[in-house]
Amino acid sequence: MPDLASPTFWLAVLQIIAIDILLGGDNAVVIALACRRLPEAQRNKGIFWGVFGAIGLRIVLIYFALQLLAVPYLKIIGGLLLFWIGIKLVLPEDEDAHGNVQGSTTLTGAIKTIIVADAVMSLDNVIAVAAAAHGSIVLVIFGIVVSIPIVVWGSKLVLTLMDRFPVVITAGGGLLGWIGGGMLITDPALPERWREVVPHSAYLASTLGALLVIVVGKWLASRQHQARATVELISADAESIAKGKQG
């Protein structure tokens, strides 16, 4: 049982809530899409039971992830995955990412869609929360129970804030890099003396992880923007030439 009076406990709780909010916007969209064809009277039931089932399944998945993270080298793999998840968070989002989520006309079908889609889309969330929880399933449950209502009922506000203040997304990517760096350095396969030789090695690894995610994410985003601008310019030139020939 973790020490509820410890600042470390509450810092981990805040990290889990931040992760769920940052990575849970997609899940809120899935819930809306899955329930959009239900009769008005059944939508709230579909949302409630779908979210309830998704929370239960996610806690089970994270519990197994916590056990697996004790295996040598898996924390290294998990840390590298968190770097990639953080970089993807910083990159512009694909607007058609949810086009394959089908709405259901039955309550049972909508609940099933929410649970299955949430499980498929929550790999990043499971890894990040397991890393932030430091082996405590109590932290996992507490963080998820607190953050899920924010994600589901406050998703529009959260997404609006993210659109209006891009620094929130960048900070979120940095947080995942921070957690990933700290996770990587604590893998059981790494010799303990490495952490003893380098002062404050955990903080150093976390800082480097955060910087890596932000720098690489921003660099890739700028390249995407340049490539898109080039394509648009070529298309505009081609259209102009075609119009000139027609004239």
PDB file of C-alpha atoms in Angstrom:
ATOM      1  CA  MET A   1       0.000   0.000   0.000  1.00  0.00           C
ATOM      2  CA  PRO A   2       1.571   3.325  -1.032  1.00  0.00           C
ATOM      3  CA  ASP A   3       2.088   6.196   1.406  1.00  0.00           C
ATOM      4  CA  LEU A   4      -0.807   8.579   0.773  1.00  0.00           C
ATOM      5  CA  ALA A   5       1.037  11.372   2.600  1.00  0.00           C
ATOM      6  CA  SER A   6       4.041  11.104   0.287  1.00  0.00           C
ATOM      7  CA  PRO A   7       4.543  13.856  -2.331  1.00  0.00           C
ATOM      8  CA  THR A   8       5.882  11.138  -4.660  1.00  0.00           C
ATOM      9  CA  PHE A   9       2.496   9.378  -4.567  1.00  0.00           C
ATOM     10  CA  TRP A  10       0.568  12.511  -5.526  1.00  0.00           C
ATOM     11  CA  LEU A  11       3.120  13.442  -8.201  1.00  0.00           C
ATOM     12  CA  ALA A  12       2.594   9.992  -9.768  1.00  0.00           C
ATOM     13  CA  VAL A  13      -1.207  10.468  -9.533  1.00  0.00           C
ATOM     14  CA  LEU A  14      -0.936  13.805 -11.354  1.00  0.00           C
ATOM     15  CA  GLN A  15       1.237  12.179 -14.035  1.00  0.00           C
ATOM     16  CA  ILE A  16      -1.331   9.411 -14.567  1.00  0.00           C
ATOM     17  CA  ILE A  17      -4.185  11.931 -14.802  1.00  0.00           C
ATOM     18  CA  ALA A  18      -2.187  14.019 -17.308  1.00  0.00           C
ATOM     19  CA  ILE A  19      -1.417  10.914 -19.393  1.00  0.00           C
ATOM     20  CA  ASP A  20      -5.071   9.848 -19.453  1.00  0.00           C
ATOM     21  CA  ILE A  21      -6.199  13.332 -20.489  1.00  0.00           C
ATOM     22  CA  LEU A  22      -3.538  13.725 -23.191  1.00  0.00           C
ATOM     23  CA  LEU A  23      -3.900  10.223 -24.622  1.00  0.00           C
ATOM     24  CA  GLY A  24      -7.615   9.812 -23.880  1.00  0.00           C
ATOM     25  CA  GLY A  25      -9.038  12.330 -26.342  1.00  0.00           C
ATOM     26  CA  ASP A  26      -9.139   9.631 -29.021  1.00  0.00           C
ATOM     27  CA  ASN A  27     -11.081   7.355 -26.684  1.00  0.00           C
ATOM     28  CA  ALA A  28     -13.666  10.074 -26.055  1.00  0.00           C
ATOM     29  CA  VAL A  29     -14.142  10.425 -29.831  1.00  0.00           C
ATOM     30  CA  VAL A  30     -14.609   6.642 -30.127  1.00  0.00           C
ATOM     31  CA  ILE A  31     -17.299   6.707 -27.428  1.00  0.00           C
ATOM     32  CA  ALA A  32     -19.181   9.477 -29.260  1.00  0.00           C
ATOM     33  CA  LEU A  33     -18.938   7.685 -32.617  1.00  0.00           C
ATOM     34  CA  ALA A  34     -19.996   4.305 -31.203  1.00  0.00           C
ATOM     35  CA  CYS A  35     -23.132   5.776 -29.597  1.00  0.00           C
ATOM     36  CA  ARG A  36     -24.152   8.222 -32.318  1.00  0.00           C
ATOM     37  CA  ARG A  37     -26.798   5.920 -33.850  1.00  0.00           C
ATOM     38  CA  LEU A  38     -28.426   4.941 -30.565  1.00  0.00           C
ATOM     39  CA  PRO A  39     -31.825   6.391 -29.633  1.00  0.00           C
ATOM     40  CA  GLU A  40     -31.458   9.452 -27.416  1.00  0.00           C
ATOM     41  CA  ALA A  41     -32.774   7.571 -24.355  1.00  0.00           C
ATOM     42  CA  GLN A  42     -30.077   4.883 -24.649  1.00  0.00           C
ATOM     43  CA  ARG A  43     -27.027   7.054 -25.352  1.00  0.00           C
ATOM     44  CA  ASN A  44     -26.195   7.778 -21.721  1.00  0.00           C
ATOM     45  CA  LYS A  45     -26.528   4.067 -20.878  1.00  0.00           C
ATOM     46  CA  GLY A  46     -24.241   3.175 -23.787  1.00  0.00           C
ATOM     47  CA  ILE A  47     -21.637   5.716 -22.667  1.00  0.00           C
ATOM     48  CA  PHE A  48     -21.807   4.616 -19.002  1.00  0.00           C
ATOM     49  CA  TRP A  49     -21.539   0.857 -19.560  1.00  0.00           C
ATOM     50  CA  GLY A  50     -19.051   1.228 -22.398  1.00  0.00           C
ATOM     51  CA  VAL A  51     -16.775   3.386 -20.263  1.00  0.00           C
ATOM     52  CA  PHE A  52     -17.259   1.078 -17.247  1.00  0.00           C
ATOM     53  CA  GLY A  53     -16.197  -1.960 -19.315  1.00  0.00           C
ATOM     54  CA  ALA A  54     -13.288  -0.065 -20.897  1.00  0.00           C
ATOM     55  CA  ILE A  55     -11.998   1.034 -17.462  1.00  0.00           C
ATOM     56  CA  GLY A  56     -12.147  -2.527 -16.130  1.00  0.00           C
ATOM     57  CA  LEU A  57     -10.344  -3.948 -19.151  1.00  0.00           C
ATOM     58  CA  ARG A  58      -7.690  -1.225 -19.031  1.00  0.00           C
ATOM     59  CA  ILE A  59      -6.961  -1.858 -15.343  1.00  0.00           C
ATOM     60  CA  VAL A  60      -6.504  -5.577 -16.107  1.00  0.00           C
ATOM     61  CA  LEU A  61      -4.139  -4.778 -18.995  1.00  0.00           C
ATOM     62  CA  ILE A  62      -2.117  -2.370 -16.859  1.00  0.00           C
ATOM     63  CA  TYR A  63      -1.925  -4.941 -14.046  1.00  0.00           C
ATOM     64  CA  PHE A  64      -0.298  -7.425 -16.443  1.00  0.00           C
ATOM     65  CA  ALA A  65       1.937  -4.649 -17.805  1.00  0.00           C
ATOM     66  CA  LEU A  66       3.143  -3.932 -14.255  1.00  0.00           C
ATOM     67  CA  GLN A  67       4.121  -7.590 -13.842  1.00  0.00           C
ATOM     68  CA  LEU A  68       5.905  -7.670 -17.195  1.00  0.00           C
ATOM     69  CA  LEU A  69       7.948  -4.554 -16.424  1.00  0.00           C
ATOM     70  CA  ALA A  70       9.835  -6.575 -13.786  1.00  0.00           C
ATOM     71  CA  VAL A  71      11.276  -8.731 -16.609  1.00  0.00           C
ATOM     72  CA  PRO A  72      14.776  -7.619 -17.734  1.00  0.00           C
ATOM     73  CA  TYR A  73      14.936  -5.466 -20.906  1.00  0.00           C
ATOM     74  CA  LEU A  74      11.175  -4.834 -21.031  1.00  0.00           C
ATOM     75  CA  LYS A  75      11.548  -1.459 -19.297  1.00  0.00           C
ATOM     76  CA  ILE A  76      14.069  -0.502 -21.969  1.00  0.00           C
ATOM     77  CA  ILE A  77      11.583  -1.482 -24.681  1.00  0.00           C
ATOM     78  CA  GLY A  78       8.781   0.325 -22.817  1.00  0.00           C
ATOM     79  CA  GLY A  79      10.906   3.464 -22.455  1.00  0.00           C
ATOM     80  CA  LEU A  80      11.693   3.504 -26.183  1.00  0.00           C
ATOM     81  CA  LEU A  81       7.983   3.007 -26.954  1.00  0.00           C
ATOM     82  CA  LEU A  82       7.136   5.971 -24.720  1.00  0.00           C
ATOM     83  CA  PHE A  83       9.619   8.104 -26.663  1.00  0.00           C
ATOM     84  CA  TRP A  84       7.787   7.199 -29.885  1.00  0.00           C
ATOM     85  CA  ILE A  85       4.352   7.772 -28.317  1.00  0.00           C
ATOM     86  CA  GLY A  86       5.505  11.198 -27.114  1.00  0.00           C
ATOM     87  CA  ILE A  87       6.847  12.088 -30.564  1.00  0.00           C
ATOM     88  CA  LYS A  88       3.547  11.019 -32.175  1.00  0.00           C
ATOM     89  CA  LEU A  89       1.692  13.221 -29.693  1.00  0.00           C
ATOM     90  CA  VAL A  90       3.746  16.252 -30.768  1.00  0.00           C
ATOM     91  CA  LEU A  91       3.160  15.533 -34.484  1.00  0.00           C
ATOM     92  CA  PRO A  92      -0.013  16.856 -36.200  1.00  0.00           C
ATOM     93  CA  GLU A  93      -2.956  14.460 -35.805  1.00  0.00           C
ATOM     94  CA  ASP A  94      -4.455  12.492 -38.682  1.00  0.00           C
ATOM     95  CA  GLU A  95      -7.984  13.833 -39.116  1.00  0.00           C
ATOM     96  CA  ASP A  96      -9.262  10.526 -40.532  1.00  0.00           C
ATOM     97  CA  ALA A  97      -7.968   8.379 -37.674  1.00  0.00           C
ATOM     98  CA  HIS A  98     -11.465   7.449 -36.483  1.00  0.00           C
ATOM     99  CA  GLY A  99     -13.162   6.930 -39.826  1.00  0.00           C
ATOM    100  CA  ASN A 100     -13.362   3.151 -39.324  1.00  0.00           C
ATOM    101  CA  VAL A 101     -15.310   3.320 -36.034  1.00  0.00           C
ATOM    102  CA  GLN A 102     -18.872   2.279 -36.819  1.00  0.00           C
ATOM    103  CA  GLY A 103     -21.839   3.448 -34.798  1.00  0.00           C
ATOM    104  CA  SER A 104     -24.230   0.751 -33.576  1.00  0.00           C
ATOM    105  CA  THR A 105     -28.026   0.843 -33.471  1.00  0.00           C
ATOM    106  CA  THR A 106     -28.197  -1.437 -30.401  1.00  0.00           C
ATOM    107  CA  LEU A 107     -27.059  -0.741 -26.843  1.00  0.00           C
ATOM    108  CA  THR A 108     -25.093  -4.012 -26.617  1.00  0.00           C
ATOM    109  CA  GLY A 109     -23.385  -3.349 -29.939  1.00  0.00           C
ATOM    110  CA  ALA A 110     -22.343   0.170 -28.910  1.00  0.00           C
ATOM    111  CA  ILE A 111     -20.935  -1.072 -25.573  1.00  0.00           C
ATOM    112  CA  LYS A 112     -18.986  -3.821 -27.362  1.00  0.00           C
ATOM    113  CA  THR A 113     -17.610  -1.307 -29.889  1.00  0.00           C
ATOM    114  CA  ILE A 114     -16.444   1.046 -27.130  1.00  0.00           C
ATOM    115  CA  ILE A 115     -14.696  -1.705 -25.145  1.00  0.00           C
ATOM    116  CA  VAL A 116     -12.987  -3.313 -28.158  1.00  0.00           C
ATOM    117  CA  ALA A 117     -11.923   0.001 -29.726  1.00  0.00           C
ATOM    118  CA  ASP A 118     -10.649   1.308 -26.389  1.00  0.00           C
ATOM    119  CA  ALA A 119      -8.582  -1.864 -25.875  1.00  0.00           C
ATOM    120  CA  VAL A 120      -7.072  -1.605 -29.370  1.00  0.00           C
ATOM    121  CA  MET A 121      -6.284   2.113 -29.038  1.00  0.00           C
ATOM    122  CA  SER A 122      -5.050   2.070 -25.442  1.00  0.00           C
ATOM    123  CA  LEU A 123      -1.635   0.414 -25.843  1.00  0.00           C
ATOM    124  CA  ASP A 124       0.097   3.783 -25.516  1.00  0.00           C
ATOM    125  CA  ASN A 125      -2.020   4.674 -22.489  1.00  0.00           C
ATOM    126  CA  VAL A 126      -1.378   1.301 -20.794  1.00  0.00           C
ATOM    127  CA  ILE A 127       2.399   1.545 -21.216  1.00  0.00           C
ATOM    128  CA  ALA A 128       2.561   5.174 -20.056  1.00  0.00           C
ATOM    129  CA  VAL A 129       0.352   4.646 -16.978  1.00  0.00           C
ATOM    130  CA  ALA A 130       2.213   1.471 -15.991  1.00  0.00           C
ATOM    131  CA  ALA A 131       5.496   3.396 -16.183  1.00  0.00           C
ATOM    132  CA  ALA A 132       4.161   6.304 -14.105  1.00  0.00           C
ATOM    133  CA  ALA A 133       2.664   3.968 -11.465  1.00  0.00           C
ATOM    134  CA  HIS A 134       6.037   2.467 -10.438  1.00  0.00           C
ATOM    135  CA  GLY A 135       4.484  -0.930  -9.703  1.00  0.00           C
ATOM    136  CA  SER A 136       1.473   0.280  -7.689  1.00  0.00           C
ATOM    137  CA  ILE A 137      -1.936  -0.976  -8.875  1.00  0.00           C
ATOM    138  CA  VAL A 138      -3.545   1.362  -6.283  1.00  0.00           C
ATOM    139  CA  LEU A 139      -2.024   4.313  -8.150  1.00  0.00           C
ATOM    140  CA  VAL A 140      -3.298   2.927 -11.440  1.00  0.00           C
ATOM    141  CA  ILE A 141      -6.881   2.543 -10.227  1.00  0.00           C
ATOM    142  CA  PHE A 142      -6.924   5.894  -8.429  1.00  0.00           C
ATOM    143  CA  GLY A 143      -5.490   7.792 -11.401  1.00  0.00           C
ATOM    144  CA  ILE A 144      -7.818   6.192 -13.957  1.00  0.00           C
ATOM    145  CA  VAL A 145     -10.960   6.619 -11.812  1.00  0.00           C
ATOM    146  CA  VAL A 146     -10.164  10.325 -11.385  1.00  0.00           C
ATOM    147  CA  SER A 147      -9.220  11.016 -15.004  1.00  0.00           C
ATOM    148  CA  ILE A 148     -11.857   9.027 -16.957  1.00  0.00           C
ATOM    149  CA  PRO A 149     -14.756  11.418 -16.134  1.00  0.00           C
ATOM    150  CA  ILE A 150     -12.526  14.312 -17.252  1.00  0.00           C
ATOM    151  CA  VAL A 151     -11.769  12.553 -20.530  1.00  0.00           C
ATOM    152  CA  VAL A 152     -15.362  11.515 -21.269  1.00  0.00           C
ATOM    153  CA  TRP A 153     -17.356  14.550 -20.157  1.00  0.00           C
ATOM    154  CA  GLY A 154     -14.651  17.195 -20.419  1.00  0.00           C
ATOM    155  CA  SER A 155     -13.052  16.011 -23.653  1.00  0.00           C
ATOM    156  CA  LYS A 156     -14.381  18.933 -25.702  1.00  0.00           C
ATOM    157  CA  LEU A 157     -12.890  21.431 -23.267  1.00  0.00           C
ATOM    158  CA  VAL A 158      -9.582  19.536 -23.136  1.00  0.00           C
ATOM    159  CA  LEU A 159      -9.360  19.287 -26.942  1.00  0.00           C
ATOM    160  CA  THR A 160     -10.229  22.996 -27.291  1.00  0.00           C
ATOM    161  CA  LEU A 161      -7.442  23.928 -24.871  1.00  0.00           C
ATOM    162  CA  MET A 162      -5.004  21.723 -26.782  1.00  0.00           C
ATOM    163  CA  ASP A 163      -5.963  23.374 -30.082  1.00  0.00           C
ATOM    164  CA  ARG A 164      -5.723  26.870 -28.626  1.00  0.00           C
ATOM    165  CA  PHE A 165      -2.511  26.294 -26.655  1.00  0.00           C
ATOM    166  CA  PRO A 166      -0.199  23.927 -28.604  1.00  0.00           C
ATOM    167  CA  VAL A 167       2.324  24.182 -25.765  1.00  0.00           C
ATOM    168  CA  VAL A 168       0.043  21.802 -23.808  1.00  0.00           C
ATOM    169  CA  ILE A 169       0.668  19.093 -26.427  1.00  0.00           C
ATOM    170  CA  THR A 170       4.403  19.779 -26.419  1.00  0.00           C
ATOM    171  CA  ALA A 171       4.494  19.606 -22.623  1.00  0.00           C
ATOM    172  CA  GLY A 172       2.553  16.314 -22.777  1.00  0.00           C
ATOM    173  CA  GLY A 173       5.078  14.842 -25.194  1.00  0.00           C
ATOM    174  CA  GLY A 174       7.856  16.024 -22.896  1.00  0.00           C
ATOM    175  CA  LEU A 175       6.136  14.340 -19.933  1.00  0.00           C
ATOM    176  CA  LEU A 176       6.036  11.014 -21.785  1.00  0.00           C
ATOM    177  CA  GLY A 177       9.712  11.422 -22.681  1.00  0.00           C
ATOM    178  CA  TRP A 178      10.492  12.187 -19.021  1.00  0.00           C
ATOM    179  CA  ILE A 179       8.684   9.042 -17.855  1.00  0.00           C
ATOM    180  CA  GLY A 180      10.278   6.969 -20.638  1.00  0.00           C
ATOM    181  CA  GLY A 181      13.805   8.107 -19.751  1.00  0.00           C
ATOM    182  CA  GLY A 182      13.300   7.336 -16.067  1.00  0.00           C
ATOM    183  CA  MET A 183      11.759   3.968 -16.932  1.00  0.00           C
ATOM    184  CA  LEU A 184      14.617   2.981 -19.228  1.00  0.00           C
ATOM    185  CA  ILE A 185      17.357   3.682 -16.665  1.00  0.00           C
ATOM    186  CA  THR A 186      15.681   1.507 -14.001  1.00  0.00           C
ATOM    187  CA  ASP A 187      15.547  -1.688 -16.090  1.00  0.00           C
ATOM    188  CA  PRO A 188      16.700  -4.724 -14.045  1.00  0.00           C
ATOM    189  CA  ALA A 189      19.103  -5.667 -16.856  1.00  0.00           C
ATOM    190  CA  LEU A 190      21.188  -2.522 -16.296  1.00  0.00           C
ATOM    191  CA  PRO A 191      23.937  -2.800 -13.639  1.00  0.00           C
ATOM    192  CA  GLU A 192      23.110  -0.971 -10.398  1.00  0.00           C
ATOM    193  CA  ARG A 193      26.587   0.619 -10.354  1.00  0.00           C
ATOM    194  CA  TRP A 194      25.743   2.643 -13.462  1.00  0.00           C
ATOM    195  CA  ARG A 195      23.194   4.591 -11.460  1.00  0.00           C
ATOM    196  CA  GLU A 196      25.665   5.004  -8.600  1.00  0.00           C
ATOM    197  CA  VAL A 197      28.522   6.292 -10.773  1.00  0.00           C
ATOM    198  CA  VAL A 198      26.451   9.052 -12.438  1.00  0.00           C
ATOM    199  CA  PRO A 199      25.000  11.519  -9.887  1.00  0.00           C
ATOM    200  CA  HIS A 200      21.216  11.958 -10.167  1.00  0.00           C
ATOM    201  CA  SER A 201      21.181   9.525 -13.101  1.00  0.00           C
ATOM    202  CA  ALA A 202      17.381   9.062 -12.961  1.00  0.00           C
ATOM    203  CA  TYR A 203      16.728  12.821 -13.282  1.00  0.00           C
ATOM    204  CA  LEU A 204      19.383  13.110 -16.002  1.00  0.00           C
ATOM    205  CA  ALA A 205      17.845  10.249 -18.023  1.00  0.00           C
ATOM    206  CA  SER A 206      14.343  11.718 -17.577  1.00  0.00           C
ATOM    207  CA  THR A 207      15.486  15.184 -18.700  1.00  0.00           C
ATOM    208  CA  LEU A 208      17.282  13.784 -21.750  1.00  0.00           C
ATOM    209  CA  GLY A 209      14.187  11.721 -22.608  1.00  0.00           C
ATOM    210  CA  ALA A 210      11.935  14.802 -22.438  1.00  0.00           C
ATOM    211  CA  LEU A 211      14.318  16.846 -24.582  1.00  0.00           C
ATOM    212  CA  LEU A 212      14.660  14.014 -27.117  1.00  0.00           C
ATOM    213  CA  VAL A 213      10.891  13.735 -27.601  1.00  0.00           C
ATOM    214  CA  ILE A 214      10.354  17.499 -27.940  1.00  0.00           C
ATOM    215  CA  VAL A 215      13.294  18.120 -30.306  1.00  0.00           C
ATOM    216  CA  VAL A 216      12.617  15.105 -32.574  1.00  0.00           C
ATOM    217  CA  GLY A 217       8.853  15.728 -32.544  1.00  0.00           C
ATOM    218  CA  LYS A 218       9.240  19.393 -33.514  1.00  0.00           C
ATOM    219  CA  TRP A 219      11.792  18.511 -36.209  1.00  0.00           C
ATOM    220  CA  LEU A 220       9.517  15.881 -37.775  1.00  0.00           C
ATOM    221  CA  ALA A 221       6.525  18.237 -37.547  1.00  0.00           C
ATOM    222  CA  SER A 222       8.445  20.977 -39.399  1.00  0.00           C
ATOM    223  CA  ARG A 223       9.448  18.478 -42.107  1.00  0.00           C
ATOM    224  CA  GLN A 224       5.821  17.388 -42.493  1.00  0.00           C
ATOM    225  CA  HIS A 225       4.770  21.023 -42.802  1.00  0.00           C
ATOM    226  CA  GLN A 226       7.426  21.745 -45.443  1.00  0.00           C
ATOM    227  CA  ALA A 227       6.502  18.611 -47.433  1.00  0.00           C
ATOM    228  CA  ARG A 228       2.800  19.547 -47.329  1.00  0.00           C
ATOM    229  CA  ALA A 229       3.573  23.104 -48.433  1.00  0.00           C
ATOM    230  CA  THR A 230       5.674  21.802 -51.338  1.00  0.00           C
ATOM    231  CA  VAL A 231       2.883  19.471 -52.491  1.00  0.00           C
ATOM    232  CA  GLU A 232       0.327  22.299 -52.329  1.00  0.00           C
ATOM    233  CA  LEU A 233       2.648  24.600 -54.298  1.00  0.00           C
ATOM    234  CA  ILE A 234       3.204  21.960 -57.003  1.00  0.00           C
ATOM    235  CA  SER A 235      -0.554  21.318 -57.202  1.00  0.00           C
ATOM    236  CA  ALA A 236      -1.250  25.041 -57.509  1.00  0.00           C
ATOM    237  CA  ASP A 237       1.361  25.399 -60.279  1.00  0.00           C
ATOM    238  CA  ALA A 238      -0.037  22.393 -62.151  1.00  0.00           C
ATOM    239  CA  GLU A 239      -3.556  23.802 -61.907  1.00  0.00           C
ATOM    240  CA  SER A 240      -2.344  27.179 -63.137  1.00  0.00           C
ATOM    241  CA  ILE A 241      -0.565  25.594 -66.143  1.00  0.00           C
ATOM    242  CA  ALA A 242      -3.673  23.543 -66.983  1.00  0.00           C
ATOM    243  CA  LYS A 243      -5.854  26.657 -66.899  1.00  0.00           C
ATOM    244  CA  GLY A 244      -3.326  28.477 -69.108  1.00  0.00           C
ATOM    245  CA  LYS A 245      -3.473  25.714 -71.730  1.00  0.00           C
ATOM    246  CA  GLN A 246      -7.268  25.747 -71.686  1.00  0.00           C
ATOM    247  CA  GLY A 247      -7.251  29.499 -72.200  1.00  0.00           C
TER     248      GLY A 247
END
